[in-house]
PDB file of N, CA and C in Angstrom:
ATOM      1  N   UNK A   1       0.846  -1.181   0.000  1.00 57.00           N
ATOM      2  CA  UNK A   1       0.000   0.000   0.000  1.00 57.00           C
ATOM      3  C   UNK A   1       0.886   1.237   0.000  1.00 57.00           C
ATOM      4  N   UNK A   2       0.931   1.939  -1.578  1.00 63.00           N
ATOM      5  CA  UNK A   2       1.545   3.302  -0.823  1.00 63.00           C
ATOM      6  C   UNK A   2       1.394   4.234  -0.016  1.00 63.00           C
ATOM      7  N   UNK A   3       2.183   4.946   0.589  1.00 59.00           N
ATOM      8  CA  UNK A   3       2.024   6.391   1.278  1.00 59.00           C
ATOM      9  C   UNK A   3       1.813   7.130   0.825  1.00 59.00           C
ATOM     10  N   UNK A   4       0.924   8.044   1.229  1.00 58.00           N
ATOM     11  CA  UNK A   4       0.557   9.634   0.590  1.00 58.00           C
ATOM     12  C   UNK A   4       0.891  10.579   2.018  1.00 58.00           C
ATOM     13  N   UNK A   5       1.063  11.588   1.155  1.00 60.00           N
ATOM     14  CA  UNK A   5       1.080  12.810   2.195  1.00 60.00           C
ATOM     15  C   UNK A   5      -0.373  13.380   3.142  1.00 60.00           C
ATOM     16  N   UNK A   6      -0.994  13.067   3.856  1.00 53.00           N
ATOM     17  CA  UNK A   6      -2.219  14.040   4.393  1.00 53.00           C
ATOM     18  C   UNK A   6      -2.587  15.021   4.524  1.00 53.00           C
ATOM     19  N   UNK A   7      -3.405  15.555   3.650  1.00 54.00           N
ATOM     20  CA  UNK A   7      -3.711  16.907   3.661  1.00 54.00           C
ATOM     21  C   UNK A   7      -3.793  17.731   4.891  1.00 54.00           C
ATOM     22  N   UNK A   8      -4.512  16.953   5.863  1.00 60.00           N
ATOM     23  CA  UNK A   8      -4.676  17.469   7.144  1.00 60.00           C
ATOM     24  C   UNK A   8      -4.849  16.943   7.964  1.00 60.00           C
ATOM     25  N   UNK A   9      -4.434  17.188   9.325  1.00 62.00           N
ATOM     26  CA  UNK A   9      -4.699  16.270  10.234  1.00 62.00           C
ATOM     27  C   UNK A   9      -5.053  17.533  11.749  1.00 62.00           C
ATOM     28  N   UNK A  10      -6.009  17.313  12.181  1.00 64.00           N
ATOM     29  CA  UNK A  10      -6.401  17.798  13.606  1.00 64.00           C
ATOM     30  C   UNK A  10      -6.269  17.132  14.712  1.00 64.00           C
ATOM     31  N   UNK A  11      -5.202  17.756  15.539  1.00 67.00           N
ATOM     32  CA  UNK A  11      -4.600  18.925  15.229  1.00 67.00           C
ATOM     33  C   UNK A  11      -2.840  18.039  14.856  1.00 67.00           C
ATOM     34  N   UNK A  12      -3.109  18.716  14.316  1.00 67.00           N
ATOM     35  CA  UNK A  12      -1.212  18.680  13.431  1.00 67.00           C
ATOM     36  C   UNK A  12       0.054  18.785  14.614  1.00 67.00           C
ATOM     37  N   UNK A  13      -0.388  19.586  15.794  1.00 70.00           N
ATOM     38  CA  UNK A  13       0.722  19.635  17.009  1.00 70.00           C
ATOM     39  C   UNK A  13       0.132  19.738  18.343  1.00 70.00           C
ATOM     40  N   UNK A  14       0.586  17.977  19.075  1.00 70.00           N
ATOM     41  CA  UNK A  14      -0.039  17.991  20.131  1.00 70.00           C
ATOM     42  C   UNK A  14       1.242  18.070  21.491  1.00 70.00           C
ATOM     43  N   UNK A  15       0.557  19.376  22.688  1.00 70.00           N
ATOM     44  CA  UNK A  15       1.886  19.544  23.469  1.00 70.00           C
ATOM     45  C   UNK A  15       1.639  18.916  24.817  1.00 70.00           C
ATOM     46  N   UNK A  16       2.595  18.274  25.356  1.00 68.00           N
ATOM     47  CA  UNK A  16       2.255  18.124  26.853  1.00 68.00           C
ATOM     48  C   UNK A  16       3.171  18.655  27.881  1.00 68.00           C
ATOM     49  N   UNK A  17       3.121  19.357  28.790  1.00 70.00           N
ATOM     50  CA  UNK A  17       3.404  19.684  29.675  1.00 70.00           C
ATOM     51  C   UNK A  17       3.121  18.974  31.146  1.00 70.00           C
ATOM     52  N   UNK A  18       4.329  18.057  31.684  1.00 67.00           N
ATOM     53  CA  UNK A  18       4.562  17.176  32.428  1.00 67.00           C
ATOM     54  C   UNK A  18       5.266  17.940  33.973  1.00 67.00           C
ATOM     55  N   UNK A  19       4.717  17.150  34.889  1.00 70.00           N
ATOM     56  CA  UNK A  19       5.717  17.514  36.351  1.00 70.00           C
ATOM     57  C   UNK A  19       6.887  16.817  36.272  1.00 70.00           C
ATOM     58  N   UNK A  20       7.389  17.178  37.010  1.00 72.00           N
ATOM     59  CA  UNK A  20       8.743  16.441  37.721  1.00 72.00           C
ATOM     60  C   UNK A  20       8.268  15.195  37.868  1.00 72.00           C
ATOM     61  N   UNK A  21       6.960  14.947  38.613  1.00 73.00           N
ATOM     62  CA  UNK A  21       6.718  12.934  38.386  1.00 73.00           C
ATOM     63  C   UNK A  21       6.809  12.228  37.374  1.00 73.00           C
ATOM     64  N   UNK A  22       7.549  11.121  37.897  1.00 69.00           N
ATOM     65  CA  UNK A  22       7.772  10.238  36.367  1.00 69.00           C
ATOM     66  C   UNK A  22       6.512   9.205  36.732  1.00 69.00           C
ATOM     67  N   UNK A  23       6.038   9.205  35.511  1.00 70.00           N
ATOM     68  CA  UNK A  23       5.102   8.301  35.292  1.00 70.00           C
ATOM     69  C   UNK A  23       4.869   8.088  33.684  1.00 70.00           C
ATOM     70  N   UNK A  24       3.886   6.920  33.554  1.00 73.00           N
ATOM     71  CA  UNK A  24       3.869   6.204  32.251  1.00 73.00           C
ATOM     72  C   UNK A  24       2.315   7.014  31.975  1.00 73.00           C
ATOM     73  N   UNK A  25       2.481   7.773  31.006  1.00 72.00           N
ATOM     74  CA  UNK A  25       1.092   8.025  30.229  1.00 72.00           C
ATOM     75  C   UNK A  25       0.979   7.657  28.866  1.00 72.00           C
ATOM     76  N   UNK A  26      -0.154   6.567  28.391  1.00 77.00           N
ATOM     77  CA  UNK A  26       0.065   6.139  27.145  1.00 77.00           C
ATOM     78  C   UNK A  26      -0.765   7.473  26.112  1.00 77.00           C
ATOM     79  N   UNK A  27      -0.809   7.279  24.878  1.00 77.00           N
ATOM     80  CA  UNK A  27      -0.930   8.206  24.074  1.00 77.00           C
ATOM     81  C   UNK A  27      -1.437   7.519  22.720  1.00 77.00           C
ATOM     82  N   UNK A  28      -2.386   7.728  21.996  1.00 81.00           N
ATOM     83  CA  UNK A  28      -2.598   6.803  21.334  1.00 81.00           C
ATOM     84  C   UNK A  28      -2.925   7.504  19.788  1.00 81.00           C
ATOM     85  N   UNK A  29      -2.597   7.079  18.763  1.00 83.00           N
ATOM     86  CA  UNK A  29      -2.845   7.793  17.578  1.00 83.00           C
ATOM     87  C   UNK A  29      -3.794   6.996  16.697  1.00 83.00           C
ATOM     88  N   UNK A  30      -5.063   7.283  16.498  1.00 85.00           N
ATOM     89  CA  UNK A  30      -5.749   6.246  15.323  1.00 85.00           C
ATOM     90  C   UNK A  30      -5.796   7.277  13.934  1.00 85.00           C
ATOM     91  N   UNK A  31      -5.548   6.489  12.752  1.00 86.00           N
ATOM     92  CA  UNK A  31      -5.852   6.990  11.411  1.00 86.00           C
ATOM     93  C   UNK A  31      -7.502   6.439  10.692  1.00 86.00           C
ATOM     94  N   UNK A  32      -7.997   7.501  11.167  1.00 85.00           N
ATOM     95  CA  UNK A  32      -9.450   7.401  10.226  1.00 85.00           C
ATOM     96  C   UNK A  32      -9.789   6.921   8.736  1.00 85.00           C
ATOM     97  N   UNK A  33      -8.483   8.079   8.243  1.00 83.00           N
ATOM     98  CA  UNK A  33      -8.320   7.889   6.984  1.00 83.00           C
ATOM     99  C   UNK A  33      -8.346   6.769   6.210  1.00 83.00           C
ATOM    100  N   UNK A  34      -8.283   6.978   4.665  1.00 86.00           N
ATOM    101  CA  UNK A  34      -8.536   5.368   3.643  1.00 86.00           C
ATOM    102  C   UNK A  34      -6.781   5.671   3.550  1.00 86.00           C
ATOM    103  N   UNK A  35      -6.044   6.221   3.765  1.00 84.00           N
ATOM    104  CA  UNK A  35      -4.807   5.905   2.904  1.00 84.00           C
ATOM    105  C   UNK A  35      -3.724   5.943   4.466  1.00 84.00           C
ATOM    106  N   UNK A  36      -2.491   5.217   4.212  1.00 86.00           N
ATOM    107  CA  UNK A  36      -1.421   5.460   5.460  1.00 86.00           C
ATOM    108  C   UNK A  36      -1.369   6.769   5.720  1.00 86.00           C
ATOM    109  N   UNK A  37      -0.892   7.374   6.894  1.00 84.00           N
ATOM    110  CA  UNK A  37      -0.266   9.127   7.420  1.00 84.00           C
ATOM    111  C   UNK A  37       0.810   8.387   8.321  1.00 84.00           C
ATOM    112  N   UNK A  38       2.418   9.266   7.942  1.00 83.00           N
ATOM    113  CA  UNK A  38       3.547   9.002   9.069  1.00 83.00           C
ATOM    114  C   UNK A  38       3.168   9.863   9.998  1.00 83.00           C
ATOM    115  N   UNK A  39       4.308   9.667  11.419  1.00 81.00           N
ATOM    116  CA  UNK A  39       4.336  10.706  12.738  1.00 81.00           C
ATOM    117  C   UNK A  39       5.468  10.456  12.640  1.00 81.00           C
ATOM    118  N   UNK A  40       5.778  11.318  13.498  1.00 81.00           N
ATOM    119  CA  UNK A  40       7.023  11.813  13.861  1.00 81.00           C
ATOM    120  C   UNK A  40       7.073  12.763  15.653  1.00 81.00           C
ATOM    121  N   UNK A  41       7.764  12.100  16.635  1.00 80.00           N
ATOM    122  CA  UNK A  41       7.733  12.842  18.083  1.00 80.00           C
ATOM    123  C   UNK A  41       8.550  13.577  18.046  1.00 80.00           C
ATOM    124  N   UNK A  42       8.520  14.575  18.300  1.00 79.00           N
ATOM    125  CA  UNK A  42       9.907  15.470  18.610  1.00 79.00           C
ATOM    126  C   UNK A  42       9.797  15.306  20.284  1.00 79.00           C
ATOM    127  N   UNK A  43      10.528  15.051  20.795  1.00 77.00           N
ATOM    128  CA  UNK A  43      10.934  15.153  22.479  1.00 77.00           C
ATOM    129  C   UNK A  43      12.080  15.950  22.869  1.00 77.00           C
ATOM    130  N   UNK A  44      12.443  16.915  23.269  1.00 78.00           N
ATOM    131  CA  UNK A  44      12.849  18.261  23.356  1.00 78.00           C
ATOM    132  C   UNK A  44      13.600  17.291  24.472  1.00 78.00           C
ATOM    133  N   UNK A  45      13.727  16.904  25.280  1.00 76.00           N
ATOM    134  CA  UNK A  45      14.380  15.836  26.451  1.00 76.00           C
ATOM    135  C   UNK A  45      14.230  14.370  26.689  1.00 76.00           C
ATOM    136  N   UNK A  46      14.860  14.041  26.020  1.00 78.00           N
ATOM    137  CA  UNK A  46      14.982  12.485  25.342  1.00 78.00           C
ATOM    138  C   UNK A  46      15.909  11.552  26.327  1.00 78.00           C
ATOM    139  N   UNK A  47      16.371  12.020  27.264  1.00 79.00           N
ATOM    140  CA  UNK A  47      16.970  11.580  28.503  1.00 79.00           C
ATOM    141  C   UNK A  47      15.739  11.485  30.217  1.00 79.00           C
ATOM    142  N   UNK A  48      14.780  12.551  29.664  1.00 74.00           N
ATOM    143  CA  UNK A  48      14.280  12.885  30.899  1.00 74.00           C
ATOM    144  C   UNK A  48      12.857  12.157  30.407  1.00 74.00           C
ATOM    145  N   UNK A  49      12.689  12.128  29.483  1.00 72.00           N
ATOM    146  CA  UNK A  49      10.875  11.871  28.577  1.00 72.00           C
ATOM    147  C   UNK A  49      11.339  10.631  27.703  1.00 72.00           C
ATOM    148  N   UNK A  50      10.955   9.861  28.381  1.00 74.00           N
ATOM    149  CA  UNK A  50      11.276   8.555  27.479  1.00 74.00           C
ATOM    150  C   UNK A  50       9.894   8.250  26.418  1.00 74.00           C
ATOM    151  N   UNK A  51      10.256   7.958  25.136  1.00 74.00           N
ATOM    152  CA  UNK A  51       9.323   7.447  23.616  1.00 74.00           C
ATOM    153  C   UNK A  51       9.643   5.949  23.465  1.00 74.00           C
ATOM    154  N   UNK A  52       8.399   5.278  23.923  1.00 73.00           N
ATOM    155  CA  UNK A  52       8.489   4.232  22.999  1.00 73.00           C
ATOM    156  C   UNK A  52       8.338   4.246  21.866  1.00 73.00           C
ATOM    157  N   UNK A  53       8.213   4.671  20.840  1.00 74.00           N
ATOM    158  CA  UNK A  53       7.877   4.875  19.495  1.00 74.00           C
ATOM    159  C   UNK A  53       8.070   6.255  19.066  1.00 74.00           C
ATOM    160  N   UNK A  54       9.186   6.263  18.322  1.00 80.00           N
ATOM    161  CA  UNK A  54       9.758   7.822  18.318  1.00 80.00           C
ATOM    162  C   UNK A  54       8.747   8.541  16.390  1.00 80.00           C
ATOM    163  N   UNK A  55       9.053   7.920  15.936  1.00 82.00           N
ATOM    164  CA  UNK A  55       8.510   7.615  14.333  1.00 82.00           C
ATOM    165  C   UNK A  55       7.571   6.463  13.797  1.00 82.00           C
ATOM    166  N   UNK A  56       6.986   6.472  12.974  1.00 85.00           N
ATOM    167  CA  UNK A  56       6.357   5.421  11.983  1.00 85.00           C
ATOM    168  C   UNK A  56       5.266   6.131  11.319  1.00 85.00           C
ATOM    169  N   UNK A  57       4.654   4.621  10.881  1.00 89.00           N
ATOM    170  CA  UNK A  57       3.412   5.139  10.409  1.00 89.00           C
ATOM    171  C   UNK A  57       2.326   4.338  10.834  1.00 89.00           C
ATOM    172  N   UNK A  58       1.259   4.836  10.245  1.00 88.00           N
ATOM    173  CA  UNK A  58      -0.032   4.731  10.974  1.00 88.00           C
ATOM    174  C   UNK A  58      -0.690   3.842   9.681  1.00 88.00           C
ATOM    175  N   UNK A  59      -1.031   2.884   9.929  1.00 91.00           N
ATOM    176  CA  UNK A  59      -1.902   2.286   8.403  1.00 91.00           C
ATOM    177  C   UNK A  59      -3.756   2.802   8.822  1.00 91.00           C
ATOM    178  N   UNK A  60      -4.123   2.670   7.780  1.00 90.00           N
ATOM    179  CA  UNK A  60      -5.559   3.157   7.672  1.00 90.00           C
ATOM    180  C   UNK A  60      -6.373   2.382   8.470  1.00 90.00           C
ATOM    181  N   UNK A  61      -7.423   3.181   8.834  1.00 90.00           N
ATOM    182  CA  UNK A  61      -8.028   2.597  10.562  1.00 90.00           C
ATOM    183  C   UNK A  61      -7.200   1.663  11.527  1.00 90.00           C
ATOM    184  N   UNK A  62      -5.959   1.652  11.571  1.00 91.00           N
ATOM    185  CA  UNK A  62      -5.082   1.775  12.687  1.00 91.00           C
ATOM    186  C   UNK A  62      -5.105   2.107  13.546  1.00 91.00           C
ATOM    187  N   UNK A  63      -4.819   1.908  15.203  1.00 89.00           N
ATOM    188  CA  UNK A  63      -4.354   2.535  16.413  1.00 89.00           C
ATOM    189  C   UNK A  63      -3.239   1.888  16.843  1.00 89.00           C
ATOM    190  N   UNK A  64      -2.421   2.724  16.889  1.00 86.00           N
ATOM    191  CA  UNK A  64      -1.192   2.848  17.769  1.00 86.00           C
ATOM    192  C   UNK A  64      -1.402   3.165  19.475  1.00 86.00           C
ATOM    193  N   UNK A  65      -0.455   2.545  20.031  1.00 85.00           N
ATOM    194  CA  UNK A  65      -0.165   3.323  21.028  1.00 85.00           C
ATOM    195  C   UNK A  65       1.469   3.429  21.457  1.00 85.00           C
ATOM    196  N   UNK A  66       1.938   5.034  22.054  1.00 76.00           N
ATOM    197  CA  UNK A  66       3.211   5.166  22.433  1.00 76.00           C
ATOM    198  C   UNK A  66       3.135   5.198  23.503  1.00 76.00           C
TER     199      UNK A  66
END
């Protein structure tokens, strides 16, 4: 199945703002869409904010979770 680019996605940049507690919050991405959409995490502190899943993609009606 190829990849296409997605016209749009809501919302396009999601932020979290975390305490000092470490804890596990999962996060989950589903694609509605008929065709694949990639992600991509940026983690600004990649020592302190651990990603299970830094990149990929999402296949159509897919859910992920990071």
């Amino acid at each position: 199945m190829p990849i296409t680019l997605t016209p749009y996605v809501i919302p396009s940049t999601v932020a979290f703002y975390l305490s000092e507690q470490s804890r596990d919050v999962p996060f989950c991405i589903y694609n509605p869409f008929p065709h694949d959409i990639l992600f991509k995490v940026d983690n600004a502190y990649p020592s302190k904010y651990g990603v299970s899943l830094k990149q990929g993609v999402v296949s159509t009606r897919q859910k992920i979770t990071l």
